[in-house]
Each structure stands twice: as C-alpha cells, then as structure tokens.
Coordinates of C-alpha atoms in Angstrom, one line a residue:
M18 CA 54.5 -20.9 35.4
L19 CA 58.0 -20.2 36.7
R20 CA 59.4 -23.2 34.8
T21 CA 59.1 -24.7 31.4
H22 CA 60.1 -28.2 32.4
T23 CA 60.5 -30.3 35.5
C24 CA 63.8 -31.6 36.8
G25 CA 63.0 -35.1 35.7
E26 CA 61.9 -34.9 32.1
L27 CA 64.8 -33.6 30.0
R28 CA 66.6 -36.1 27.7
L29 CA 69.3 -36.0 25.0
E30 CA 66.6 -35.3 22.3
D31 CA 66.0 -32.0 24.1
K32 CA 69.6 -30.9 23.3
G33 CA 69.8 -27.3 22.2
K34 CA 66.5 -26.2 23.8
E35 CA 66.4 -23.2 26.1
V36 CA 64.6 -24.2 29.3
T37 CA 63.8 -22.9 32.7
L38 CA 63.8 -25.2 35.8
C39 CA 62.9 -24.6 39.4
G40 CA 63.8 -26.7 42.4
W41 CA 66.0 -27.2 45.4
S42 CA 69.8 -27.4 45.3
Q43 CA 70.6 -30.9 46.4
T44 CA 74.4 -30.8 46.1
V45 CA 76.9 -28.1 45.1
R46 CA 80.3 -28.9 43.7
D47 CA 82.6 -25.9 43.3
K48 CA 85.9 -26.7 41.4
G49 CA 87.0 -23.0 41.1
G50 CA 86.4 -22.5 37.4
V51 CA 83.4 -24.8 37.2
V52 CA 80.4 -25.1 39.5
W53 CA 77.9 -28.0 39.3
I54 CA 74.6 -27.9 41.1
D55 CA 72.2 -30.8 41.2
L56 CA 68.7 -29.3 41.1
R57 CA 65.9 -31.4 42.5
D58 CA 62.1 -31.3 42.4
R59 CA 59.4 -33.9 42.9
Y60 CA 60.1 -35.4 39.4
G61 CA 63.8 -35.9 39.5
V62 CA 67.3 -34.3 39.4
T63 CA 69.0 -32.3 36.6
Q64 CA 72.6 -31.1 36.7
L65 CA 73.3 -27.4 36.2
I66 CA 76.7 -26.3 35.0
F67 CA 78.4 -22.9 35.4
E68 CA 81.8 -22.5 33.6
E69 CA 84.4 -19.8 33.6
G70 CA 84.6 -18.2 30.2
V71 CA 81.2 -19.5 29.2
S72 CA 79.0 -18.3 32.1
S73 CA 79.2 -14.6 33.0
P74 CA 81.4 -13.8 36.0
E75 CA 78.4 -12.6 37.9
I76 CA 76.4 -15.8 37.5
L77 CA 79.5 -17.9 38.3
A78 CA 80.1 -15.9 41.5
Q79 CA 76.4 -16.2 42.3
A80 CA 76.5 -20.0 41.8
S81 CA 79.5 -20.4 44.1
K82 CA 77.4 -18.9 47.0
I83 CA 74.6 -21.5 46.7
H84 CA 74.2 -23.9 49.5
R85 CA 72.1 -27.0 50.1
E86 CA 68.3 -26.7 49.8
Y87 CA 68.3 -23.2 48.3
V88 CA 65.2 -22.7 46.1
L89 CA 66.4 -21.8 42.6
Q90 CA 65.1 -20.8 39.2
A91 CA 67.6 -21.5 36.4
T92 CA 67.4 -20.7 32.7
G93 CA 69.8 -22.1 30.1
E94 CA 70.5 -24.4 27.2
V95 CA 70.2 -28.1 27.3
V96 CA 73.7 -29.6 26.5
E97 CA 75.1 -33.1 26.4
R98 CA 77.0 -34.1 29.6
Y99 CA 80.7 -35.0 29.2
N100 CA 80.6 -37.4 32.2
K101 CA 77.2 -39.0 31.9
N102 CA 75.3 -40.4 34.9
P103 CA 73.6 -43.7 34.0
N104 CA 71.9 -43.9 37.5
I105 CA 69.3 -41.1 36.8
P106 CA 67.0 -40.6 33.8
T107 CA 68.4 -37.1 33.1
G108 CA 72.0 -38.3 33.3
D109 CA 72.8 -37.7 29.6
V110 CA 72.2 -33.9 29.8
E111 CA 72.9 -30.8 31.9
I112 CA 71.8 -27.2 31.7
R113 CA 74.4 -24.5 30.8
V114 CA 72.9 -21.7 32.9
K115 CA 72.5 -18.2 31.5
E116 CA 70.2 -16.8 34.2
L117 CA 70.0 -17.8 37.9
T118 CA 67.5 -16.5 40.5
I119 CA 67.6 -17.4 44.2
L120 CA 63.9 -17.7 45.0
N121 CA 64.6 -18.4 48.6
K122 CA 67.6 -19.3 50.8
S123 CA 67.7 -22.2 53.3
K124 CA 69.3 -22.9 56.6
T125 CA 71.6 -25.9 56.6
P126 CA 69.2 -28.9 57.0
P127 CA 69.6 -31.1 60.1
F128 CA 70.2 -34.2 58.0
L129 CA 71.1 -35.1 54.4
I130 CA 68.1 -35.0 52.1
E131 CA 69.1 -38.0 50.1
D132 CA 68.0 -41.7 49.9
E133 CA 70.8 -42.7 52.3
T134 CA 70.3 -40.0 54.9
D135 CA 72.3 -39.5 58.1
G136 CA 69.1 -38.6 60.0
G137 CA 67.6 -40.9 62.6
E138 CA 63.8 -41.5 62.7
D139 CA 63.1 -39.1 65.6
L140 CA 65.0 -36.3 63.9
R141 CA 63.4 -36.9 60.5
M142 CA 59.9 -36.9 62.1
K143 CA 60.6 -33.6 63.8
Y144 CA 61.5 -32.2 60.4
R145 CA 59.0 -34.3 58.4
Y146 CA 58.5 -31.6 55.8
L147 CA 62.2 -32.0 54.9
D148 CA 62.1 -35.8 55.1
L149 CA 59.3 -35.7 52.5
R150 CA 61.6 -34.1 50.0
R151 CA 63.7 -37.3 49.9
N152 CA 63.1 -39.4 46.7
I153 CA 62.7 -42.7 48.6
V154 CA 60.0 -41.2 50.8
R155 CA 58.2 -39.5 48.0
K156 CA 57.9 -42.8 46.1
N157 CA 55.8 -44.1 49.0
F158 CA 53.3 -41.4 48.4
E159 CA 53.2 -41.9 44.7
L160 CA 52.3 -45.5 45.4
R161 CA 49.6 -44.3 47.9
H162 CA 48.2 -41.9 45.4
R163 CA 48.1 -44.6 42.7
M164 CA 46.3 -46.9 45.1
M165 CA 43.6 -44.3 45.9
Q166 CA 43.0 -43.7 42.2
E167 CA 42.8 -47.4 41.3
T168 CA 40.5 -48.1 44.2
R169 CA 38.1 -45.5 43.0
R170 CA 38.4 -46.6 39.4
Y171 CA 37.5 -50.2 40.3
L172 CA 34.7 -49.5 42.7
D173 CA 33.2 -46.9 40.4
A174 CA 33.1 -49.5 37.6
Q175 CA 31.3 -51.8 40.0
Q176 CA 28.6 -49.2 40.6
F177 CA 29.7 -48.1 44.1
M178 CA 28.9 -44.6 45.2
E179 CA 31.4 -42.6 47.3
V180 CA 29.5 -41.0 50.3
E181 CA 31.1 -39.1 53.2
T182 CA 29.9 -39.9 56.7
P183 CA 30.2 -37.7 59.8
V184 CA 33.4 -37.3 61.8
L185 CA 31.7 -36.1 64.9
I186 CA 29.6 -39.0 66.1
K187 CA 28.4 -40.8 69.3
S188 CA 30.7 -42.7 71.6
T189 CA 29.9 -46.4 71.9
P190 CA 31.2 -48.9 74.5
E191 CA 32.3 -51.7 72.2
G192 CA 35.7 -51.9 70.5
A193 CA 38.8 -49.8 71.2
R194 CA 38.7 -46.6 73.2
D195 CA 37.2 -43.5 71.5
F196 CA 38.8 -40.2 71.1
V197 CA 36.2 -37.7 72.5
V198 CA 35.5 -34.1 71.6
P199 CA 33.8 -31.8 74.1
S200 CA 30.8 -29.8 72.8
R201 CA 30.8 -26.1 73.7
M202 CA 27.1 -25.7 72.8
N203 CA 26.1 -28.7 74.8
P204 CA 28.1 -28.4 78.1
G205 CA 29.0 -31.7 79.7
E206 CA 28.4 -33.7 76.5
F207 CA 30.9 -35.1 74.0
Y208 CA 31.2 -36.2 70.5
A209 CA 33.5 -39.2 69.6
L210 CA 35.7 -39.5 66.5
P211 CA 34.7 -42.6 64.5
Q212 CA 36.5 -45.8 64.9
S213 CA 34.8 -46.7 61.6
P214 CA 31.7 -45.5 59.8
Q215 CA 30.0 -48.9 60.6
T216 CA 26.5 -47.8 61.6
F217 CA 26.3 -45.0 59.0
K218 CA 27.1 -47.3 56.1
Q219 CA 24.4 -49.7 57.4
L220 CA 22.0 -46.8 57.4
L221 CA 23.0 -46.0 53.8
M222 CA 21.9 -49.5 52.9
V223 CA 18.5 -48.9 54.6
S224 CA 18.4 -45.7 52.6
G225 CA 18.6 -47.7 49.3
F226 CA 22.1 -46.6 48.3
D227 CA 22.8 -50.2 47.5
R228 CA 26.6 -49.9 47.0
Y229 CA 28.7 -47.5 49.1
F230 CA 32.4 -46.9 49.6
Q231 CA 34.5 -44.2 51.2
I232 CA 38.3 -43.8 51.6
V233 CA 37.9 -42.5 55.2
K234 CA 39.9 -41.4 58.2
C235 CA 39.2 -43.4 61.4
F236 CA 40.4 -42.9 64.9
R237 CA 41.3 -45.3 67.8
D238 CA 42.8 -44.5 71.1
E239 CA 44.9 -47.6 71.5
D240 CA 48.5 -48.6 72.1
L241 CA 50.6 -48.2 69.0
R242 CA 52.7 -50.6 67.0
A243 CA 54.4 -50.4 63.6
D244 CA 51.1 -51.2 61.9
R245 CA 48.9 -49.0 64.0
Q246 CA 48.3 -45.2 64.3
P247 CA 45.7 -43.2 66.3
E248 CA 44.4 -42.0 63.0
F249 CA 44.4 -44.2 60.0
T250 CA 42.7 -44.6 56.6
Q251 CA 40.2 -47.3 55.5
I252 CA 38.6 -48.3 52.3
D253 CA 35.2 -48.7 53.7
C254 CA 32.5 -50.6 51.7
E255 CA 29.0 -51.9 52.0
M256 CA 26.6 -53.7 49.6
A257 CA 22.9 -54.5 49.8
F258 CA 21.0 -57.6 48.5
V259 CA 24.1 -59.8 48.7
N260 CA 25.4 -62.9 50.5
Q261 CA 28.9 -63.8 51.6
E262 CA 29.9 -65.2 48.2
D263 CA 29.0 -61.9 46.5
I264 CA 31.2 -59.9 48.9
L265 CA 34.2 -62.3 48.5
N266 CA 34.0 -62.2 44.8
T267 CA 33.7 -58.4 44.6
F268 CA 36.6 -57.6 46.9
E269 CA 38.8 -60.4 45.7
G270 CA 38.4 -58.5 42.4
L271 CA 39.5 -55.3 44.1
A272 CA 42.6 -56.9 45.5
R273 CA 43.4 -58.5 42.1
H274 CA 42.9 -55.1 40.4
L275 CA 45.1 -53.2 42.8
F276 CA 48.0 -55.6 42.8
K277 CA 47.9 -55.9 39.0
E278 CA 47.7 -52.2 38.3
V279 CA 50.0 -50.9 41.0
R280 CA 52.5 -53.7 41.4
G281 CA 52.1 -55.7 38.2
V282 CA 51.3 -58.9 40.3
E283 CA 48.6 -61.3 39.2
F284 CA 47.2 -63.7 41.8
K285 CA 47.1 -67.2 40.5
E286 CA 44.6 -68.4 43.2
F287 CA 42.8 -66.9 46.1
P288 CA 42.3 -69.8 48.6
R289 CA 39.9 -69.9 51.5
M290 CA 40.4 -71.3 54.9
Q291 CA 38.2 -71.8 57.9
Y292 CA 39.2 -69.9 61.1
A293 CA 39.3 -73.2 63.0
D294 CA 41.8 -74.7 60.5
A295 CA 43.9 -71.5 60.5
M296 CA 44.3 -71.8 64.3
R297 CA 44.9 -75.5 64.2
L298 CA 47.5 -75.4 61.4
Y299 CA 49.1 -72.1 61.9
G300 CA 48.1 -70.8 65.4
S301 CA 47.0 -67.5 63.8
D302 CA 43.8 -66.1 62.3
K303 CA 46.1 -64.3 59.7
P304 CA 48.5 -67.1 58.6
D305 CA 51.4 -66.4 56.2
I306 CA 50.9 -69.2 53.6
R307 CA 53.9 -68.3 51.4
F308 CA 55.6 -71.3 53.0
G309 CA 54.6 -74.6 54.7
M310 CA 55.6 -75.6 58.2
E311 CA 52.0 -76.4 59.2
F312 CA 51.5 -77.5 62.8
V313 CA 51.3 -81.2 63.6
E314 CA 49.7 -82.2 66.9
L315 CA 51.7 -85.0 68.7
N316 CA 49.6 -85.5 71.9
E317 CA 48.8 -89.2 71.1
L318 CA 52.4 -90.0 70.3
A319 CA 54.3 -87.8 72.8
Q320 CA 52.2 -88.1 76.0
N321 CA 52.2 -90.9 78.7
K322 CA 55.9 -91.6 78.2
G323 CA 57.1 -90.2 81.5
F324 CA 58.0 -86.7 80.3
N325 CA 55.9 -84.5 82.6
V326 CA 56.2 -81.4 80.5
F327 CA 54.3 -83.1 77.7
D328 CA 52.2 -85.3 79.9
Q329 CA 50.7 -82.3 81.7
A330 CA 50.2 -80.2 78.6
E331 CA 46.9 -79.6 76.9
L332 CA 48.6 -79.5 73.5
V333 CA 51.9 -80.8 72.2
V334 CA 52.5 -79.4 68.7
A335 CA 55.5 -79.4 66.3
I336 CA 56.7 -77.9 63.0
K337 CA 59.2 -79.3 60.5
A338 CA 62.1 -77.2 59.3
E339 CA 63.3 -78.9 56.2
G340 CA 67.0 -79.4 55.8
C341 CA 67.9 -78.0 59.2
A342 CA 69.1 -81.1 61.0
D343 CA 72.6 -79.8 60.8
Y344 CA 71.7 -76.9 63.1
T345 CA 74.5 -76.4 65.7
R346 CA 73.9 -76.4 69.5
K347 CA 74.4 -72.6 69.4
Q348 CA 71.7 -72.2 66.8
L349 CA 69.3 -74.4 68.7
D350 CA 70.0 -72.5 72.0
A351 CA 69.2 -69.3 70.1
L352 CA 65.8 -70.7 69.0
S353 CA 65.1 -71.8 72.6
D354 CA 66.0 -68.3 73.8
Y355 CA 63.8 -66.8 71.1
V356 CA 60.6 -68.6 72.3
K357 CA 61.4 -67.8 75.9
R358 CA 61.3 -64.1 75.3
P359 CA 58.6 -62.3 77.3
Q360 CA 56.7 -61.4 74.1
I361 CA 56.3 -65.1 73.3
G362 CA 56.4 -66.7 76.7
A363 CA 57.2 -70.4 76.0
K364 CA 58.8 -72.2 78.8
G365 CA 61.1 -74.2 76.6
L366 CA 61.7 -75.8 73.2
V367 CA 62.2 -79.5 72.4
Y368 CA 64.1 -80.4 69.2
V369 CA 64.5 -83.6 67.2
K370 CA 67.2 -83.9 64.6
Y371 CA 66.4 -86.5 61.9
N372 CA 70.0 -87.0 60.8
S373 CA 70.9 -87.7 57.2
D374 CA 71.9 -91.3 58.1
G375 CA 68.4 -92.0 59.4
S376 CA 69.3 -91.8 63.1
F377 CA 67.7 -89.4 65.6
K378 CA 69.1 -87.0 68.1
S379 CA 66.8 -85.0 70.4
S380 CA 66.8 -82.9 73.6
V381 CA 64.5 -85.6 75.1
D382 CA 66.4 -88.8 74.3
K383 CA 66.1 -89.8 78.0
F384 CA 62.3 -90.2 77.6
Y385 CA 61.8 -91.3 74.0
S386 CA 63.3 -94.1 72.0
E387 CA 64.4 -93.9 68.3
E388 CA 61.1 -95.8 67.5
D389 CA 59.1 -93.1 69.3
L390 CA 60.9 -90.3 67.5
K391 CA 60.5 -92.1 64.2
A392 CA 56.8 -92.2 64.8
W393 CA 56.8 -88.4 65.3
A394 CA 58.8 -88.0 62.1
D395 CA 56.4 -90.3 60.1
K396 CA 53.4 -88.3 61.3
M397 CA 55.1 -85.1 60.2
E398 CA 56.2 -86.6 56.9
A399 CA 59.7 -85.7 57.8
K400 CA 62.7 -87.0 55.9
P401 CA 66.4 -87.4 56.8
G402 CA 68.0 -84.0 57.2
D403 CA 64.9 -82.3 58.7
L404 CA 64.6 -80.7 62.1
L405 CA 61.5 -81.0 64.3
L406 CA 60.7 -78.2 66.8
V407 CA 58.2 -79.0 69.5
L408 CA 56.3 -76.8 72.0
S409 CA 53.7 -77.7 74.6
G410 CA 51.3 -76.1 77.1
D411 CA 47.8 -74.8 77.1
T412 CA 46.3 -74.8 73.6
S413 CA 45.8 -71.1 72.9
H414 CA 49.1 -69.9 74.3
T415 CA 51.1 -72.7 72.7
R416 CA 49.6 -72.1 69.3
R417 CA 50.5 -68.4 69.6
A418 CA 54.0 -69.2 70.6
M419 CA 54.4 -71.7 67.8
N420 CA 53.1 -69.2 65.3
E421 CA 55.8 -66.8 66.3
L422 CA 58.5 -69.5 66.0
R423 CA 57.1 -70.6 62.6
L424 CA 57.3 -67.0 61.3
H425 CA 60.8 -66.6 62.7
M426 CA 62.0 -69.8 61.0
G427 CA 60.4 -68.7 57.8
S428 CA 62.3 -65.4 57.9
E429 CA 65.6 -67.2 58.9
L430 CA 65.3 -69.6 56.0
G431 CA 64.4 -66.9 53.4
L432 CA 60.9 -68.3 52.8
R433 CA 59.0 -65.1 53.4
K434 CA 60.0 -63.4 50.2
P435 CA 59.0 -59.7 50.1
D436 CA 58.3 -59.8 46.3
E437 CA 56.0 -62.8 46.6
Y438 CA 52.4 -62.2 47.5
Q439 CA 50.0 -64.9 48.7
P440 CA 46.4 -63.9 49.5
L441 CA 43.9 -65.8 51.6
W442 CA 40.3 -65.5 52.8
V443 CA 39.9 -66.6 56.4
L444 CA 36.2 -67.5 57.0
D445 CA 33.7 -68.4 59.8
F446 CA 35.2 -66.8 62.8
P447 CA 33.5 -67.4 66.2
L448 CA 30.7 -64.9 66.6
L449 CA 31.4 -64.4 70.3
E450 CA 34.3 -64.8 72.8
Y451 CA 33.8 -65.2 76.5
D452 CA 35.8 -62.9 78.8
E453 CA 36.5 -64.6 82.2
E454 CA 37.2 -61.3 83.8
T455 CA 33.9 -59.6 83.0
K456 CA 32.0 -62.9 82.9
R457 CA 30.2 -62.1 79.7
Y458 CA 30.5 -62.5 75.9
H459 CA 32.1 -59.9 73.7
A460 CA 31.6 -59.6 69.9
M461 CA 34.7 -61.0 68.1
H462 CA 34.2 -58.4 65.3
H463 CA 31.4 -56.1 66.3
P464 CA 27.8 -56.4 67.5
F465 CA 26.2 -56.0 64.1
T466 CA 27.8 -59.2 62.6
S467 CA 25.3 -61.9 61.6
P468 CA 25.6 -65.5 62.8
K469 CA 25.9 -68.2 60.1
P470 CA 22.4 -69.2 59.1
E471 CA 23.0 -72.8 60.0
D472 CA 24.2 -71.8 63.6
M473 CA 21.2 -69.6 64.3
D474 CA 19.5 -72.2 66.5
K475 CA 22.5 -72.3 68.8
L476 CA 22.2 -68.7 69.9
E477 CA 20.0 -69.5 72.9
N478 CA 21.7 -72.6 74.4
D479 CA 25.2 -72.6 73.1
P480 CA 26.2 -69.1 72.0
G481 CA 30.0 -69.8 72.3
S482 CA 29.8 -72.3 69.4
V483 CA 28.1 -70.0 67.0
R484 CA 30.1 -69.0 63.9
A485 CA 30.0 -65.5 62.5
N486 CA 29.1 -64.8 58.9
A487 CA 32.5 -63.0 58.8
Y488 CA 35.6 -63.0 56.7
D489 CA 39.1 -61.5 56.7
M490 CA 41.4 -60.9 53.8
V491 CA 45.0 -61.8 54.6
I492 CA 48.0 -61.3 52.4
N493 CA 51.5 -62.5 53.5
G494 CA 50.3 -62.9 57.1
V495 CA 48.9 -59.3 57.2
E496 CA 45.2 -58.8 57.8
V497 CA 44.5 -56.2 55.1
G498 CA 40.7 -56.3 55.4
G499 CA 37.8 -57.7 57.3
G500 CA 34.0 -57.6 57.3
S501 CA 30.8 -59.6 57.6
I502 CA 27.2 -60.0 56.6
R503 CA 25.2 -57.8 58.9
I504 CA 22.2 -58.3 61.1
F505 CA 19.3 -56.5 59.4
D506 CA 16.4 -57.7 61.6
R507 CA 15.6 -55.7 64.7
G508 CA 14.6 -58.8 66.8
L509 CA 17.9 -60.6 66.0
Q510 CA 19.9 -57.4 66.7
Q511 CA 18.1 -57.1 70.1
Q512 CA 19.0 -60.7 70.9
M513 CA 22.6 -60.0 70.0
F514 CA 22.7 -57.0 72.4
Q515 CA 21.3 -59.2 75.2
L516 CA 24.0 -61.8 74.6
L517 CA 26.6 -59.1 74.9
G518 CA 25.2 -58.0 78.2
F519 CA 23.4 -54.8 77.2
T520 CA 20.2 -54.0 79.0
E521 CA 17.3 -53.0 76.8
E522 CA 17.8 -49.4 78.0
E523 CA 21.5 -49.4 77.2
A524 CA 20.9 -50.8 73.8
R525 CA 18.3 -48.2 73.1
K526 CA 20.5 -45.4 74.3
Q527 CA 23.5 -46.4 72.3
F528 CA 21.9 -47.9 69.1
G529 CA 18.3 -46.9 69.1
F530 CA 18.6 -45.0 65.8
L531 CA 19.8 -48.2 64.1
M532 CA 17.2 -50.4 65.7
D533 CA 14.5 -47.9 64.6
A534 CA 15.9 -47.9 61.0
F535 CA 15.6 -51.7 60.9
E536 CA 11.8 -51.3 61.2
Y537 CA 11.6 -49.4 57.9
G538 CA 12.5 -52.1 55.4
A539 CA 16.2 -52.8 56.0
P540 CA 17.6 -55.0 53.2
P541 CA 20.0 -57.9 53.6
H542 CA 23.5 -56.3 53.5
G543 CA 27.2 -56.8 54.2
G544 CA 30.5 -55.2 53.8
I545 CA 34.2 -55.0 54.4
A546 CA 36.8 -52.4 55.3
F547 CA 40.5 -52.5 54.2
G548 CA 43.3 -51.0 56.1
F549 CA 44.5 -48.6 53.4
D550 CA 47.8 -47.8 55.1
R551 CA 48.6 -51.5 55.7
L552 CA 47.9 -52.2 52.0
C553 CA 50.2 -49.5 51.0
A554 CA 53.0 -50.7 53.3
L555 CA 52.5 -54.3 52.1
M556 CA 52.8 -53.2 48.4
G557 CA 55.7 -50.9 49.2
G558 CA 57.6 -53.7 51.0
K559 CA 57.7 -51.9 54.4
D560 CA 56.8 -53.1 57.9
S561 CA 55.7 -49.7 59.2
I562 CA 52.6 -47.8 58.0
R563 CA 54.2 -44.6 59.2
D564 CA 56.3 -44.6 56.0
F565 CA 53.0 -44.2 54.0
I566 CA 51.4 -41.5 56.2
A567 CA 52.5 -37.9 55.4
F568 CA 52.6 -36.7 59.0
P569 CA 52.5 -39.7 61.3
K570 CA 52.5 -39.9 65.1
N571 CA 55.3 -41.7 67.0
T572 CA 54.8 -44.8 69.2
S573 CA 53.7 -42.5 72.0
G574 CA 50.9 -41.0 69.9
R575 CA 52.7 -37.7 69.6
D576 CA 53.4 -35.5 66.5
V577 CA 56.8 -34.3 67.4
M578 CA 56.9 -31.9 64.5
I579 CA 54.0 -29.7 65.8
D580 CA 54.3 -30.9 69.4
S581 CA 50.8 -32.4 69.7
P582 CA 48.9 -33.3 71.8
S583 CA 49.4 -30.1 73.9
P584 CA 47.6 -28.3 76.7
I585 CA 44.8 -25.8 75.8
S586 CA 44.3 -22.4 77.4
E587 CA 42.3 -21.8 80.6
E588 CA 39.9 -19.7 78.5
Q589 CA 39.2 -22.7 76.2
L590 CA 38.7 -25.0 79.2
K591 CA 36.1 -22.5 80.6
E592 CA 34.3 -22.3 77.3
L593 CA 34.0 -26.1 77.2
D594 CA 32.9 -26.2 80.9
L595 CA 35.8 -28.7 81.6
K596 CA 37.7 -26.9 84.3
L597 CA 34.5 -26.4 86.4
R598 CA 33.7 -30.1 86.1
E599 CA 37.3 -31.0 87.1
E600 CA 37.1 -28.7 90.1
A601 CA 33.8 -30.2 91.1
R602 CA 35.2 -33.7 90.9
N603 CA 38.2 -32.7 93.0
N604 CA 35.9 -31.1 95.6
R605 CA 33.8 -34.3 95.8
S606 CA 36.9 -36.4 96.3

C-alpha cells in the first residue's frame, strides 16, 4: 500500500506516529514561511504542515507549488494542531511532512470540489467524476451501499436466493416503451432491455426456486422527471406458496429493517388503506399521511344554491387548513394562482374563512348564507380560526388538483417534515382501466396480476369493477414499491389477455413461453419490486434520484459527460442491416 492510514482516521492518540497519507489537495494556504495543505480522500481530510526551519527548504519549496486536486503522497509525524478545527474528526492533529511526492498533477477544476460548490448542475454532470469527489455527494453513495448490504442481509435471512435474469429479452406491447437492441446475427430482429424481470421471476417460481430476489437494472424509454431515469435499479422479489398477507408481512419487515439499520428510524405502525379510500380522502393512490387535511365532499350542502360553478360540478370537495383564517388576500390569491397553473389545471378556488369570532367570510358570500357556511364547517369539523379551501369539477381531475393543493399547503405549513417517515400500504387497486381513445381495457399494473378471489365472477360481465390482488408501499407520499399476487392458471391468464384485447395469436406470440410453463405445475405466487433509487433518495432526504446514481442521465435522457446517446458508424449500421432497411423504407415512401 502507498499509505499507512487514510485521511479520516488519525486522532490525538496517534500523536508521535510516523504515517504516510495519500489523497488530493483540497486547499493550499501559503503564508510564506508556512504552507498548509488539506489532504482529502474518501474517508476525510487531514491537514499537512510545512514550516520554515522545520521542513527542509526543498520540501517547503515543493509544497508552495502544489495546486488544487494534485494527487499527493505525504510522510511525516502526527503532531497536535495549534489551531484546532472542531468541525472535522481529524481536527486535533496535523502531519509535519518530511517527504512529499507528487503522484500526479491536476488542471484547475471547473468548480470548487467542496460541499458548497460554485458549480451548477449541468457543469457538475459534465465533470461527474469530479463531482463525486465531494464529501456531500459521496455520502449519498455510502448510504446506497449500506442499503444494498442491508437488503441482502435481510432477504438472505428470510431464505431468499439472489438470481440474475437476462438483460437481452423480448419486447412486449404493455407498459412503457422499450429500449431495443438490434441483433447482428438475426438481421431485422431486435432484443429489448427489460422494464422489469417480471416473467422471468414468475418462471423461477415455476422452477421451484420458492423465494427469489435481485437488485437489478431496469430500462424504460419514457419522459423523465426528478424521480425517473431511463435506467434505474429495483429490489425485485417473488415468493411461491403465499397469499397477500404473507407478502405484506415479509416486505413490511424489509422496510422496517432498512429504516432501522440505515436511518435509525423505527416505524410505530404500518397502516393499510384501500385504493378507493385513498382516492376519496386524498385524491392520490400514494397519499402523504404525515398530516391530515383529508378531503370532505360537499355536494349535498353546496349544490342547488344558485352557484353554477358548483351546481354543474360532478364533485365539490374541500380541505381544512387549521389556523389559517388570517390568510391575507394576497396569500389567498397566490393559492388561487397555484391551482390555476397548467400542471394542475383548476379553473378557480373558493375559500371560506371561519373567523376567530365565529363569523364567516368567503369568496362566495353572494350565494351562501352564514348558516350555509356553518354547515360546511360543521361537516368538516372546523373550528374558529380555520380556513376552508374548495375545488369543483369532474371527479378525477378535481381530486388530482386538490391533492396538489393539499401537498402544497402541507409544505407551506411545515407539516411535511423531512425527518419524519410515515409508511402505508395501499391495497385493492382496480384490475383494469378503460381507455376511451383505444376503446379497450388496459392493465392498471400488468397483465399477470390476479383479480381478488371474491371479484372473480365479475370478470365476464363487469370487468371494470374487478379489484386487483395488488398492493403498493407508500412512504411520505412516495410510491417506493408495488406488486401483486400473480395469475398462475393458464385459463385465467388467457382470459386476462382477451380482456386486454389480445388475440389468441398475439398472446401466444408474446407470452407463449409463460403460458406453456403454467401447464407444468405452476405454484401460487406473488411478489413486489421496490424502486431502489427512490428509497435511497427518500432516506437521504433528497427529491431527485439523480443524486444517488453515480452517472445519471439529464432530463433529456443524455449523459453529458460521455455525450451519449450518439450516432454510430456507417459500418456498424451495415453490420446490423439497419441502413439497408432505412433505405428500403425511404424508397417505399
């Protein structure tokens, strides 16, 4: 080894030792007769000192020529610092350097490699290998590493076996768009990169593997947001001979284990909520239940009073902001502008102030008496000093808009505390959703999800009302995992494909291998997949998963560091038979 210690481990009890450190020069302070260099590695920072009359003139001259990010090897004695630094673990000591070797020089970095850097995100992503040197960024990957190790430790103790599944697979029509890979050996044919290992993990259950998991890369060609990347990581799991309760208990255990071991957080309870109730009370299938503000529907009280906006609405719904009756007109206008944003799309906002003296003031006083407004307040269990916020319109759109307003108010009032974690299971999603544009049903999760046993008889005559034997884990309003009990009977799977508009030939072409496997003793099984990057971001208190991916893509799906995606050569195109196919297509057109 080129070093005897790291830059983060020396303490006052090491005083007098001769040590050798290696690392990068973070800062250099040259005061003429004394030079200090902060030497940084992955483990921390240690100060080096070079003094006139103590260090040799050659070493002092050499130290004065060091610049930021030079790679150094320094040998010397551990001494007590005169001016201690209480902000770092090594702040009581420094190294009086006797030997200094410049292992490599560095150009001046394009931004400061410090926690509070002067580099914008685009610049840091272009030089991501430099950004990763920053302590604040490295800690994200220490958390990610710990998460991986604790995940494996828990699942191994539960008798799960880690199995790798293929990356080059077959494209399927359901779900997001596939990334496709042309096959040179099979001209005109393509692999797809997996959106998940779904069918393979089901085949492993048929194979008798019983309990499978994989921390696996997945790929989806979809529009990107802060919590999405074209390639991402899942904790993918499947179990045989289980029912829904077994799955919930096992993976509630995983969540408890991870949060306790990685964050020191113990969940007091792990509540469960029906999908229908989540939509009715929160307007979201991933509600943040760290705070209240549940929706209250006011149709019976608010309609047929001459206010056309409410009278013509499918839904009139309100939330209660406790203690906010003193909001100014400017604050209320800001809320109205917020819900009118194109991303939310509400046409307007009605407010009702329940004043501290018991009187009411609203934006619809022309249509509603104080008695009317008191009835609203009573239904919402409001008290003097509270503010009621009301939206109306068609049910689905109004619930979505109110969900956004509720989250906004929760943030404004400091109710969404980043160091408070509240988990939730959301259960019994609709199995299917009808698409008016395509005039057919689509699977809400995927086509292998089993219906609830008690809804099985509705598949023929009322498929839209069938509930899925499915479940999502939500923490702080973030969907961190989702799964279902699977179909394991060929006949039921065939029926599901028919409901989804597949012809028998299409189903056979896409999923014949799975259908065939079901004829060889497929066991009852189910599973779940967790968004590993999302879990890391949630535990790290960040909004973007990019902070926990070593080399992420930007919002355009580009890696600006290596300039990818990029064109390929004419020779490669010819080898893949792509250019000839493109020319043929152009000729036909």
